[in-house]
Short mmCIF file of C-alpha atoms and ligand atoms in Angstrom, two decimals:
data_model
loop_
_atom_site.label_atom_id
_atom_site.label_comp_id
_atom_site.label_asym_id
_atom_site.label_seq_id
_atom_site.Cartn_x
_atom_site.Cartn_y
_atom_site.Cartn_z
CA MET A 234 4.55 -30.23 23.35
CA GLU A 235 1.40 -28.55 24.37
CA PRO A 236 -0.43 -27.13 21.32
CA VAL A 237 -0.10 -23.11 21.03
CA LYS A 238 -3.68 -21.40 21.43
CA VAL A 239 -4.41 -18.70 19.06
CA GLY A 240 -7.44 -15.90 19.93
CA LEU A 241 -8.54 -14.01 16.71
CA LEU A 242 -9.67 -10.44 17.03
CA GLY A 243 -12.28 -10.52 13.84
CA LEU A 244 -13.50 -13.19 11.81
CA GLY A 245 -14.13 -11.24 8.64
CA THR A 246 -12.27 -12.00 5.30
CA VAL A 247 -8.83 -12.36 6.55
CA GLY A 248 -10.07 -13.98 9.91
CA GLN A 249 -11.86 -16.80 8.31
CA GLY A 250 -9.23 -17.17 5.84
CA THR A 251 -6.55 -17.49 8.71
CA VAL A 252 -8.99 -20.33 10.52
CA ASN A 253 -9.30 -22.16 7.18
CA VAL A 254 -6.00 -22.35 6.44
CA LEU A 255 -4.45 -23.10 9.63
CA ARG A 256 -6.94 -26.11 9.81
CA GLN A 257 -6.53 -27.08 6.36
CA ASN A 258 -2.67 -27.16 6.25
CA ALA A 259 -2.62 -28.13 10.12
CA GLU A 260 -0.21 -31.12 9.41
CA GLU A 261 2.46 -29.41 7.39
CA ILE A 262 2.14 -26.36 9.68
CA THR A 263 2.92 -28.57 12.69
CA ARG A 264 5.94 -29.96 10.99
CA ARG A 265 7.11 -26.54 9.97
CA ALA A 266 6.31 -24.72 13.61
CA GLY A 267 7.51 -27.77 15.79
CA ARG A 268 4.20 -27.60 17.84
CA SER A 269 0.52 -27.73 16.73
CA ILE A 270 -1.22 -24.20 16.73
CA LEU A 271 -5.02 -24.18 17.33
CA VAL A 272 -7.17 -21.39 17.08
CA THR A 273 -9.49 -21.48 19.84
CA HIS A 274 -11.42 -18.11 20.20
CA ALA A 275 -12.29 -15.32 18.14
CA ALA A 276 -13.99 -11.77 18.77
CA ILE A 277 -16.77 -10.37 16.68
CA ARG A 278 -19.20 -7.84 16.87
CA ASN A 279 -22.08 -9.69 15.21
CA LEU A 280 -22.60 -12.81 17.08
CA PRO A 281 -25.38 -14.25 14.94
CA LYS A 282 -23.54 -13.60 11.69
CA ALA A 283 -20.49 -15.39 13.00
CA GLU A 284 -22.62 -18.34 14.25
CA ALA A 285 -23.91 -18.79 10.67
CA LEU A 286 -20.21 -19.42 9.58
CA ASP A 287 -20.50 -22.97 11.87
CA LEU A 288 -16.65 -23.00 12.68
CA LYS A 289 -15.83 -25.80 14.82
CA ASN A 290 -14.33 -25.95 18.13
CA LEU A 291 -13.95 -22.02 18.21
CA ASP A 292 -15.39 -20.05 21.14
CA LEU A 293 -16.98 -16.76 20.14
CA THR A 294 -17.40 -13.85 22.00
CA ILE A 295 -18.39 -9.93 21.41
CA GLU A 296 -15.95 -9.04 24.24
CA PRO A 297 -12.26 -9.00 22.64
CA THR A 298 -10.89 -8.40 26.25
CA ASP A 299 -11.99 -11.80 26.84
CA ILE A 300 -9.24 -12.86 24.42
CA VAL A 301 -6.63 -10.58 25.09
CA ASP A 302 -6.94 -11.48 28.88
CA ASP A 303 -7.24 -15.12 28.56
CA PRO A 304 -4.07 -16.45 29.86
CA SER A 305 -4.44 -19.79 27.79
CA ILE A 306 -4.00 -17.63 24.46
CA SER A 307 -0.36 -17.25 23.57
CA VAL A 308 -0.76 -15.27 20.21
CA VAL A 309 -3.33 -12.59 19.48
CA VAL A 310 -4.03 -12.27 16.01
CA GLU A 311 -5.44 -8.84 15.40
CA LEU A 312 -7.86 -8.76 12.27
CA MET A 313 -10.42 -6.29 13.18
CA GLY A 314 -8.97 -3.47 11.48
CA GLY A 315 -9.09 0.59 12.12
CA LEU A 316 -7.16 2.34 14.94
CA GLU A 317 -9.42 1.79 17.58
CA PRO A 318 -10.15 -0.46 19.60
CA ALA A 319 -7.46 -2.37 17.83
CA ARG A 320 -4.61 -0.30 19.33
CA THR A 321 -5.66 -0.50 22.95
CA LEU A 322 -6.30 -4.06 22.54
CA VAL A 323 -3.17 -4.91 20.96
CA LEU A 324 -1.23 -2.71 23.86
CA ARG A 325 -3.18 -4.83 26.51
CA ALA A 326 -2.47 -8.16 24.93
CA ILE A 327 1.37 -7.01 24.92
CA ASP A 328 1.02 -5.97 28.48
CA ASN A 329 -0.26 -9.37 29.30
CA GLY A 330 3.00 -10.90 27.88
CA LYS A 331 0.99 -11.95 24.44
CA HIS A 332 2.69 -12.32 21.09
CA ILE A 333 0.87 -10.22 18.23
CA VAL A 334 0.42 -10.95 14.38
CA THR A 335 -1.63 -8.32 12.66
CA ALA A 336 -2.65 -7.18 9.10
CA ASN A 337 -3.75 -3.83 10.19
CA LYS A 338 -1.17 -1.38 8.25
CA ALA A 339 -3.08 1.70 9.36
CA LEU A 340 -2.30 0.47 13.14
CA ILE A 341 1.04 0.08 12.13
CA ALA A 342 1.63 2.85 10.27
CA LEU A 343 0.35 5.35 12.84
CA HIS A 344 0.92 3.27 15.90
CA GLY A 345 3.71 0.94 15.18
CA ASN A 346 6.32 2.96 16.98
CA GLU A 347 4.60 2.86 20.36
CA ILE A 348 3.69 -0.55 19.80
CA PHE A 349 7.07 -1.92 18.84
CA ALA A 350 8.49 -0.39 22.05
CA ALA A 351 5.73 -1.84 24.20
CA ALA A 352 6.50 -5.16 22.67
CA GLN A 353 10.08 -4.42 23.27
CA GLU A 354 9.61 -3.76 26.70
CA LYS A 355 7.85 -7.09 27.45
CA GLY A 356 9.95 -9.13 25.11
CA VAL A 357 7.16 -10.18 22.87
CA MET A 358 6.89 -10.20 19.12
CA VAL A 359 4.71 -8.27 16.70
CA ALA A 360 4.55 -9.71 13.33
CA PHE A 361 2.71 -7.79 10.37
CA GLU A 362 3.71 -9.57 7.11
CA ALA A 363 0.03 -9.30 6.13
CA ALA A 364 0.08 -5.47 6.38
CA VAL A 365 2.17 -4.96 3.06
CA ALA A 366 0.90 -6.19 -0.34
CA GLY A 367 -1.28 -9.16 0.96
CA GLY A 368 0.23 -12.42 0.54
CA ILE A 369 3.62 -11.26 -0.81
CA PRO A 370 6.15 -12.18 1.81
CA ILE A 371 7.77 -8.48 1.12
CA ILE A 372 8.55 -7.55 4.67
CA LYS A 373 10.37 -10.98 5.24
CA ALA A 374 12.33 -10.51 1.53
CA ILE A 375 13.31 -6.94 2.51
CA ARG A 376 14.16 -7.38 6.48
CA GLU A 377 15.88 -10.35 6.26
CA GLY A 378 16.55 -11.35 2.72
CA LEU A 379 18.12 -8.10 1.66
CA SER A 380 19.67 -7.41 5.08
CA ALA A 381 23.19 -7.14 3.50
CA ASN A 382 22.04 -4.47 1.49
CA ARG A 383 21.67 -0.79 1.31
CA ILE A 384 18.68 -0.09 -0.28
CA GLU A 385 18.41 2.62 -3.01
CA TRP A 386 14.53 2.74 -3.69
CA LEU A 387 11.42 0.34 -3.83
CA ALA A 388 8.59 0.90 -6.17
CA GLY A 389 5.29 -0.93 -5.86
CA ILE A 390 1.86 -1.71 -7.07
CA ILE A 391 0.34 -1.97 -3.13
CA ASN A 392 -2.96 -1.62 -3.23
CA GLY A 393 -5.15 -4.58 -4.64
CA THR A 394 -8.38 -2.66 -5.18
CA GLY A 395 -6.77 0.27 -6.72
CA ASN A 396 -5.20 -1.88 -9.18
CA PHE A 397 -8.12 -4.13 -9.70
CA ILE A 398 -10.08 -0.63 -10.52
CA LEU A 399 -7.71 0.41 -13.16
CA SER A 400 -7.19 -2.57 -15.07
CA GLU A 401 -11.10 -3.26 -15.69
CA MET A 402 -11.56 0.49 -16.35
CA ARG A 403 -8.84 -0.28 -19.25
CA ASP A 404 -9.37 -3.56 -20.22
CA LYS A 405 -13.05 -3.79 -20.04
CA GLY A 406 -13.98 -0.20 -20.13
CA ARG A 407 -16.04 -0.77 -17.09
CA SER A 408 -17.06 2.43 -14.67
CA PHE A 409 -15.10 2.92 -11.40
CA GLU A 410 -17.94 2.74 -9.22
CA ASP A 411 -18.95 -0.52 -10.76
CA VAL A 412 -15.43 -2.02 -10.32
CA LEU A 413 -15.51 -0.72 -6.78
CA GLU A 414 -18.36 -2.48 -5.82
CA GLU A 415 -17.09 -5.71 -7.05
CA ALA A 416 -13.76 -5.07 -5.17
CA GLN A 417 -15.89 -4.82 -1.96
CA ALA A 418 -18.02 -7.87 -2.76
CA LEU A 419 -14.74 -9.96 -3.38
CA GLY A 420 -13.34 -8.58 0.11
CA TYR A 421 -10.65 -6.62 -1.30
CA ALA A 422 -11.37 -3.22 -0.34
CA GLU A 423 -11.18 -1.42 3.15
CA ALA A 424 -14.03 -0.99 5.44
CA ASP A 425 -13.89 2.33 4.31
CA PRO A 426 -13.25 2.11 0.57
CA THR A 427 -11.95 6.01 0.40
CA PHE A 428 -8.59 4.63 2.02
CA ASP A 429 -8.21 2.31 -1.22
CA ILE A 430 -9.16 4.88 -3.81
CA GLU A 431 -7.28 7.97 -2.35
CA GLY A 432 -4.07 6.36 -1.67
CA VAL A 433 -4.43 6.24 2.02
CA ASP A 434 -4.15 2.45 2.36
CA ALA A 435 -1.15 2.75 -0.14
CA ALA A 436 0.67 5.36 2.00
CA HIS A 437 -0.10 3.31 5.14
CA LYS A 438 1.89 0.43 3.69
CA LEU A 439 4.83 2.69 1.91
CA THR A 440 5.53 4.09 5.72
CA ILE A 441 6.13 0.42 7.01
CA LEU A 442 8.10 -0.34 3.50
CA ALA A 443 10.31 2.74 4.14
CA SER A 444 11.08 2.20 7.63
CA ILE A 445 12.18 -1.17 6.98
CA ALA A 446 14.25 -0.31 3.82
CA PHE A 447 15.80 2.69 4.98
CA GLY A 448 15.92 2.11 9.04
CA VAL A 449 13.75 5.43 9.59
CA PRO A 450 11.02 5.77 12.20
CA LEU A 451 7.31 5.07 10.83
CA GLN A 452 6.25 8.62 9.63
CA PHE A 453 2.89 8.29 7.89
CA ASP A 454 2.16 12.08 8.14
CA LYS A 455 5.16 13.02 5.52
CA VAL A 456 3.98 10.52 2.89
CA PHE A 457 2.54 12.52 0.09
CA THR A 458 -0.80 10.85 -0.85
CA GLU A 459 -2.74 11.04 -4.12
CA GLY A 460 -5.22 8.52 -5.32
CA ILE A 461 -6.77 7.32 -8.16
CA SER A 462 -10.13 8.74 -8.02
CA ALA A 463 -9.06 11.56 -10.28
CA ILE A 464 -8.28 9.31 -13.34
CA ALA A 465 -10.76 9.51 -15.78
CA GLN A 466 -11.47 6.83 -18.66
CA GLU A 467 -10.00 9.46 -21.40
CA ASP A 468 -6.52 9.56 -19.15
CA VAL A 469 -6.32 6.04 -19.45
CA ILE A 470 -6.97 5.97 -23.21
CA TYR A 471 -4.40 8.80 -23.82
CA ALA A 472 -1.70 7.00 -21.97
CA SER A 473 -2.20 4.36 -23.99
CA GLU A 474 -2.01 5.98 -27.09
CA LEU A 475 1.05 7.56 -26.06
CA GLY A 476 2.53 4.07 -25.17
CA TYR A 477 1.91 4.16 -21.13
CA ILE A 478 -0.23 2.31 -18.73
CA ILE A 479 -1.71 4.21 -15.70
CA LYS A 480 -0.78 2.48 -12.51
CA HIS A 481 -0.90 3.90 -8.89
CA LEU A 482 2.56 3.31 -7.24
CA GLY A 483 3.88 3.52 -3.74
CA ILE A 484 7.69 5.22 -4.20
CA ALA A 485 10.37 5.38 -1.50
CA LYS A 486 13.68 6.61 -2.77
CA ARG A 487 17.02 8.28 -1.32
CA PHE A 488 17.73 11.33 -3.40
CA ASP A 489 21.13 12.76 -3.72
CA GLY A 490 22.18 12.05 -0.26
CA SER A 491 19.76 14.97 1.02
CA GLY A 492 16.77 12.89 2.34
CA ILE A 493 14.11 10.57 1.15
CA GLU A 494 11.12 10.61 -1.03
CA LEU A 495 8.00 9.16 0.23
CA ARG A 496 5.02 9.33 -1.94
CA VAL A 497 2.08 7.39 -3.32
CA HIS A 498 0.08 8.92 -6.47
CA PRO A 499 -0.80 7.50 -10.12
CA VAL A 500 1.96 7.22 -12.49
CA LEU A 501 2.44 6.77 -16.04
CA ILE A 502 4.58 3.39 -16.82
CA PRO A 503 5.93 2.84 -20.47
CA GLN A 504 4.01 -0.39 -21.51
CA LYS A 505 6.73 -2.80 -21.52
CA ARG A 506 7.97 -2.44 -18.03
CA LEU A 507 7.37 -5.19 -15.63
CA LEU A 508 4.97 -3.17 -13.21
CA ALA A 509 2.89 -1.97 -16.08
CA ASN A 510 1.86 -5.55 -16.40
CA VAL A 511 0.70 -6.17 -13.21
CA ASP A 512 -2.96 -6.37 -13.41
CA GLY A 513 -6.04 -7.03 -11.45
CA VAL A 514 -5.79 -7.67 -7.61
CA MET A 515 -2.04 -8.48 -7.99
CA ASN A 516 0.62 -6.36 -6.30
CA SER A 517 4.40 -6.12 -7.12
CA VAL A 518 7.29 -4.47 -5.52
CA MET A 519 10.48 -3.67 -6.96
CA VAL A 520 13.28 -3.35 -4.69
CA GLN A 521 16.52 -1.63 -6.30
CA ALA A 522 19.64 -2.60 -3.64
CA ASP A 523 23.62 -2.03 -4.01
CA ALA A 524 24.70 -5.43 -3.49
CA VAL A 525 21.91 -7.88 -5.36
CA GLY A 526 20.58 -5.08 -7.91
CA PRO A 527 16.92 -4.88 -8.65
CA THR A 528 14.36 -7.93 -7.35
CA LEU A 529 11.01 -8.06 -8.09
CA TYR A 530 8.15 -9.49 -6.04
CA TYR A 531 4.58 -10.49 -7.23
CA GLY A 532 1.48 -11.91 -5.79
CA ALA A 533 -2.17 -11.49 -4.67
CA GLY A 534 -2.41 -8.27 -2.63
CA ALA A 535 -5.71 -8.84 -1.26
CA GLY A 536 -8.13 -11.40 -0.70
CA SER A 537 -9.17 -13.90 2.29
CA ALA A 538 -6.66 -16.79 1.29
CA ALA A 539 -4.03 -14.98 -0.03
CA THR A 540 -3.67 -12.55 2.98
CA ALA A 541 -4.16 -15.54 5.57
CA SER A 542 -1.45 -16.95 3.91
CA ALA A 543 1.01 -14.17 5.40
CA VAL A 544 -0.97 -13.76 8.81
CA VAL A 545 -0.22 -17.99 9.17
CA ALA A 546 3.34 -17.72 8.01
CA ASP A 547 3.58 -14.82 10.77
CA VAL A 548 1.87 -17.23 13.33
CA ILE A 549 4.70 -20.12 12.67
CA ASP A 550 7.46 -17.93 12.98
CA VAL A 551 6.23 -16.55 16.33
CA VAL A 552 5.47 -20.16 17.19
CA ARG A 553 9.14 -21.01 16.33
CA THR A 554 10.75 -18.32 18.34
CA LEU A 555 8.62 -18.70 21.49
CA THR A 556 11.58 -20.16 23.15
CA SER A 557 14.31 -18.23 21.86
CA ASP A 558 15.82 -15.02 23.47
CA PRO A 559 13.79 -12.04 22.91
CA LEU A 560 16.39 -9.52 22.87
CA ASN A 561 18.13 -11.30 19.87
CA ARG A 562 15.27 -11.80 17.59
CA VAL A 563 14.84 -9.94 14.06
CA PRO A 564 14.16 -6.64 14.96
CA HIS A 565 10.54 -5.30 14.17
CA LEU A 566 11.49 -2.76 11.95
CA ALA A 567 14.70 -4.70 10.42
CA PHE A 568 17.18 -2.04 12.30
CA GLN A 569 17.94 -2.20 15.99
CA PRO A 570 15.60 -0.17 17.73
CA GLY A 571 18.18 2.72 19.02
CA ALA A 572 19.81 2.74 15.48
CA LEU A 573 17.23 4.28 13.55
CA ALA A 574 18.37 7.28 11.14
CA ASP A 575 17.06 10.77 11.34
CA VAL A 576 16.95 11.06 7.41
CA PRO A 577 14.27 14.16 6.46
CA VAL A 578 11.75 13.19 3.81
CA LEU A 579 11.62 15.82 1.03
CA PRO A 580 8.84 17.88 0.19
CA ILE A 581 6.81 16.81 -3.00
CA GLU A 582 8.05 19.87 -4.63
CA ASP A 583 11.56 18.81 -4.65
CA ILE A 584 11.08 15.50 -6.64
CA TRP A 585 12.06 15.27 -10.47
CA SER A 586 9.80 13.52 -12.84
CA GLU A 587 8.56 13.76 -15.92
CA TYR A 588 4.82 14.92 -16.36
CA TYR A 589 1.69 13.69 -18.56
CA LEU A 590 -0.73 16.81 -18.42
CA ARG A 591 -4.26 16.72 -19.70
CA MET A 592 -6.70 20.06 -19.86
CA GLU A 593 -9.64 20.95 -21.84
CA ALA A 594 -9.29 24.07 -23.85
CA GLU A 595 -11.22 26.36 -26.27
CA GLY A 596 -11.37 24.98 -29.70
CA ARG A 597 -9.51 27.70 -31.27
CA PRO A 598 -5.93 28.49 -32.77
CA GLY A 599 -3.28 29.52 -30.35
CA VAL A 600 -4.17 27.81 -27.31
CA MET A 601 -1.33 25.12 -27.84
CA ALA A 602 0.98 27.87 -28.23
CA ASP A 603 -0.18 29.81 -25.10
CA VAL A 604 0.48 26.29 -23.31
CA THR A 605 3.86 25.56 -24.84
CA ARG A 606 4.91 29.34 -24.19
CA ILE A 607 4.44 28.90 -20.41
CA LEU A 608 6.13 25.74 -20.13
CA GLY A 609 9.19 27.31 -22.34
CA ASP A 610 9.13 29.98 -19.74
CA GLN A 611 9.35 27.95 -17.00
CA GLY A 612 12.00 25.78 -18.58
CA ILE A 613 10.20 22.94 -19.08
CA SER A 614 10.82 20.50 -22.50
CA ILE A 615 8.07 18.85 -23.96
CA GLU A 616 8.47 15.21 -25.12
CA ALA A 617 4.92 14.86 -27.02
CA ILE A 618 1.82 16.88 -27.79
CA ILE A 619 -1.43 15.93 -28.76
CA GLN A 620 -4.58 18.25 -29.64
CA LYS A 621 -7.73 16.35 -30.19
CA GLU A 622 -10.37 17.49 -32.80
CA PRO A 623 -13.23 19.37 -31.22
CA GLU A 624 -16.24 17.23 -31.29
CA SER A 625 -18.32 19.92 -32.75
CA GLU A 626 -18.05 23.35 -34.08
CA GLY A 627 -17.08 25.71 -30.81
CA ALA A 628 -16.66 22.75 -28.63
CA SER A 629 -13.78 22.57 -26.60
CA VAL A 630 -10.57 20.20 -27.24
CA SER A 631 -8.61 18.04 -25.06
CA VAL A 632 -4.70 18.72 -24.87
CA ILE A 633 -2.29 16.19 -23.72
CA LEU A 634 1.07 16.76 -23.47
CA LEU A 635 4.03 14.94 -22.17
CA SER A 636 7.13 16.91 -20.51
CA ARG A 637 10.85 15.94 -19.98
CA ARG A 638 11.89 15.74 -16.39
CA VAL A 639 11.64 18.51 -14.24
CA ARG A 640 11.30 19.78 -10.46
CA GLU A 641 7.73 19.35 -9.26
CA GLY A 642 7.63 22.83 -7.84
CA VAL A 643 8.68 24.65 -11.13
CA MET A 644 5.76 22.38 -12.60
CA ASN A 645 3.28 23.46 -9.97
CA GLN A 646 4.21 26.86 -10.95
CA ALA A 647 3.47 26.14 -14.86
CA ILE A 648 0.26 24.29 -13.80
CA GLU A 649 -1.11 27.56 -12.20
CA ARG A 650 -0.05 29.59 -15.03
CA ILE A 651 -1.56 27.41 -17.43
CA GLU A 652 -4.91 26.94 -15.41
CA ALA A 653 -5.21 30.84 -15.23
CA LEU A 654 -5.25 30.99 -19.17
CA SER A 655 -8.84 32.30 -20.08
CA SER A 656 -8.47 29.58 -23.05
CA VAL A 657 -8.18 26.76 -20.79
CA THR A 658 -11.72 25.60 -19.50
CA SER A 659 -10.74 22.99 -17.07
CA ARG A 660 -8.44 21.96 -14.07
CA VAL A 661 -5.23 20.59 -15.49
CA THR A 662 -5.09 16.46 -14.88
CA ARG A 663 -1.29 16.11 -13.79
CA ILE A 664 0.14 12.22 -13.59
CA ARG A 665 3.79 11.82 -12.93
CA VAL A 666 5.92 9.33 -15.25
CA GLU A 667 7.76 6.75 -13.24
CA THR A 668 10.35 4.84 -15.28
CA LEU A 669 12.17 3.28 -12.34
CA ALA A 670 10.68 -0.12 -12.52
P1 LIG B 851 -13.52 -7.62 7.63
O1 LIG B 851 -14.31 -6.30 7.80
O2 LIG B 851 -13.96 -8.58 6.74
O3 LIG B 851 -13.87 -8.29 9.01
C1 LIG B 851 -13.48 -7.41 10.29
C2 LIG B 851 -13.89 -8.61 11.44
O4 LIG B 851 -13.42 -7.60 12.78
C3 LIG B 851 -15.27 -8.72 11.63
O5 LIG B 851 -15.22 -10.02 12.19
C4 LIG B 851 -15.81 -7.97 12.71
O6 LIG B 851 -16.84 -8.30 13.24
C5 LIG B 851 -14.38 -7.73 13.31
N1 LIG B 851 -14.65 -6.58 14.30
C6 LIG B 851 -14.67 -5.05 13.50
N2 LIG B 851 -14.56 -4.40 14.84
C7 LIG B 851 -14.79 -5.13 15.97
C8 LIG B 851 -14.81 -4.78 17.33
N3 LIG B 851 -14.69 -3.73 17.75
N4 LIG B 851 -15.08 -5.87 18.24
C9 LIG B 851 -15.05 -7.18 17.78
N5 LIG B 851 -14.97 -7.42 16.45
C10 LIG B 851 -14.68 -6.18 15.73
O7 LIG B 851 -11.98 -6.89 7.49
P2 LIG B 851 -10.97 -7.81 6.91
O8 LIG B 851 -10.93 -9.11 7.10
O9 LIG B 851 -11.08 -7.50 5.25
O10 LIG B 851 -9.52 -6.98 7.13
C11 LIG B 851 -9.26 -7.18 8.41
C12 LIG B 851 -7.64 -6.45 8.64
O11 LIG B 851 -6.60 -6.89 7.64
C13 LIG B 851 -7.76 -5.21 8.27
O12 LIG B 851 -6.90 -4.32 9.12
C14 LIG B 851 -7.45 -4.85 6.72
O13 LIG B 851 -6.80 -3.61 6.48
C15 LIG B 851 -6.29 -5.76 6.41
N6 LIG B 851 -6.19 -6.62 5.41
C16 LIG B 851 -6.98 -6.95 4.63
C17 LIG B 851 -7.02 -7.63 3.51
C18 LIG B 851 -8.06 -8.25 2.35
O14 LIG B 851 -7.73 -8.40 1.65
N7 LIG B 851 -9.05 -8.09 3.01
C19 LIG B 851 -5.54 -7.88 2.98
C20 LIG B 851 -4.47 -7.40 3.91
C21 LIG B 851 -4.89 -6.70 5.21
P3 LIG B 851 -18.30 -8.21 12.72
O15 LIG B 851 -18.35 -8.44 11.22
O16 LIG B 851 -19.15 -8.74 13.49
O17 LIG B 851 -18.65 -6.65 12.59
N1 LIG B 852 -7.81 -3.07 0.95
C1 LIG B 852 -6.46 -3.51 0.72
C2 LIG B 852 -6.03 -3.49 -0.93
C3 LIG B 852 -6.14 -4.85 1.33
O1 LIG B 852 -6.93 -3.60 -1.64
O2 LIG B 852 -4.83 -3.67 -1.02
C4 LIG B 852 -4.85 -5.51 1.15
O3 LIG B 852 -4.04 -4.53 2.13
#
């Protein structure tokens, strides 16, 4: 059989990993796919930089349309990132009858509905395993492995850069900026690293996971999103004193039959829980499903070879199904296109959680009483409270407390009242406590 020709849009961290894995494991891949797979073309912006890689038998171009319009190419692998020109190029490749593999979660989360509809019409596949949790085959696990189940919730560490930063800050006392720089050098971070540290990247991934888990359309704009940039070294220390570890989680959960929660934010996790012990660039997702119960997935969440593993697996899937009936392939979002449910996404004020609160306050008697009175007025019970000694006479003190479960809207009111106290000299840092996984 003729080899299948693949064109890459992008030859950076993931693009180079993809070429390497396809070439290094060519023999095994051919045995799995039933045909050999050749990467023949790659589009880049900076030609001298790509030429310096000295990759053999690879035509380089600075014009991506050379690839999406090339009739000899059957599969276009989009690894350039960003929304444009990626969206336009992917739609043009689909229009030309090409199958798409992409690692671009931003593109799928924001334009997936449009891209899948175009692909459906043309009878081509759009595969995006690498878009969520790097090398972990979580899309396949949920979409195919768990397809017998009603999924109740999933919770996961789904940004490698953020987890790497939090782990290094905690274990080695390194500064946020220093670790971020290393994550960028290692190729983990997004082109715009604020996507990693402000939770946007995790929100893109959660959008995709929620659609596949619950059979709802992609709705990135409904995800409550908070990053790790506000986490201070002292929060990491106080959390540890209380028996918790701070992680950044994406959570998608059915709530009381009234809707679904979609949220990404830092959480305190009890130290003994599995997710609390997922460190560095590793990702992990726990899925609670009705028939199988809990299942846990773990692996490298970013990086060249690990992500390429997922990209190449998608290419193999595409090649295997080149001759199959397009109408009977696994649907892009797990559920049949006409069967997506119109379940409301709940506002963040309606979630229930326990909370870690930290504030700076004047170092005088009565402050703690003021704070606990406000919480009492709002009907919020306190699990633990710590007041640190002032470092010097008249210096402010840190007050840290853990609340019991309460509705977020009620906690918001309490925080507003605490911040209005003249004795409280800082904003209140709030981190939700998560005991699901
Ligand atoms: P890089 O920045 O390392 O590489 C991007 C590549 O795309 C470069 O070769 C760049 O060329 C090329 N490119 C960008 N814009 C254009 C354009 N307009 N025309 C032609 N070429 C272009 O990114 P990554 O490899 O890290 O990421 C690629 C995608 O994979 C992103 O969507 C990212 O979110 C996703 N991803 C990344 C992971 C990781 O660990 N890095 C893990 C999982 C997903 P040039 O260098 O010449 O500018
Ligand atoms: N920047 C992303 C991360 C890449 O750090 O998780 C993998 O999606």
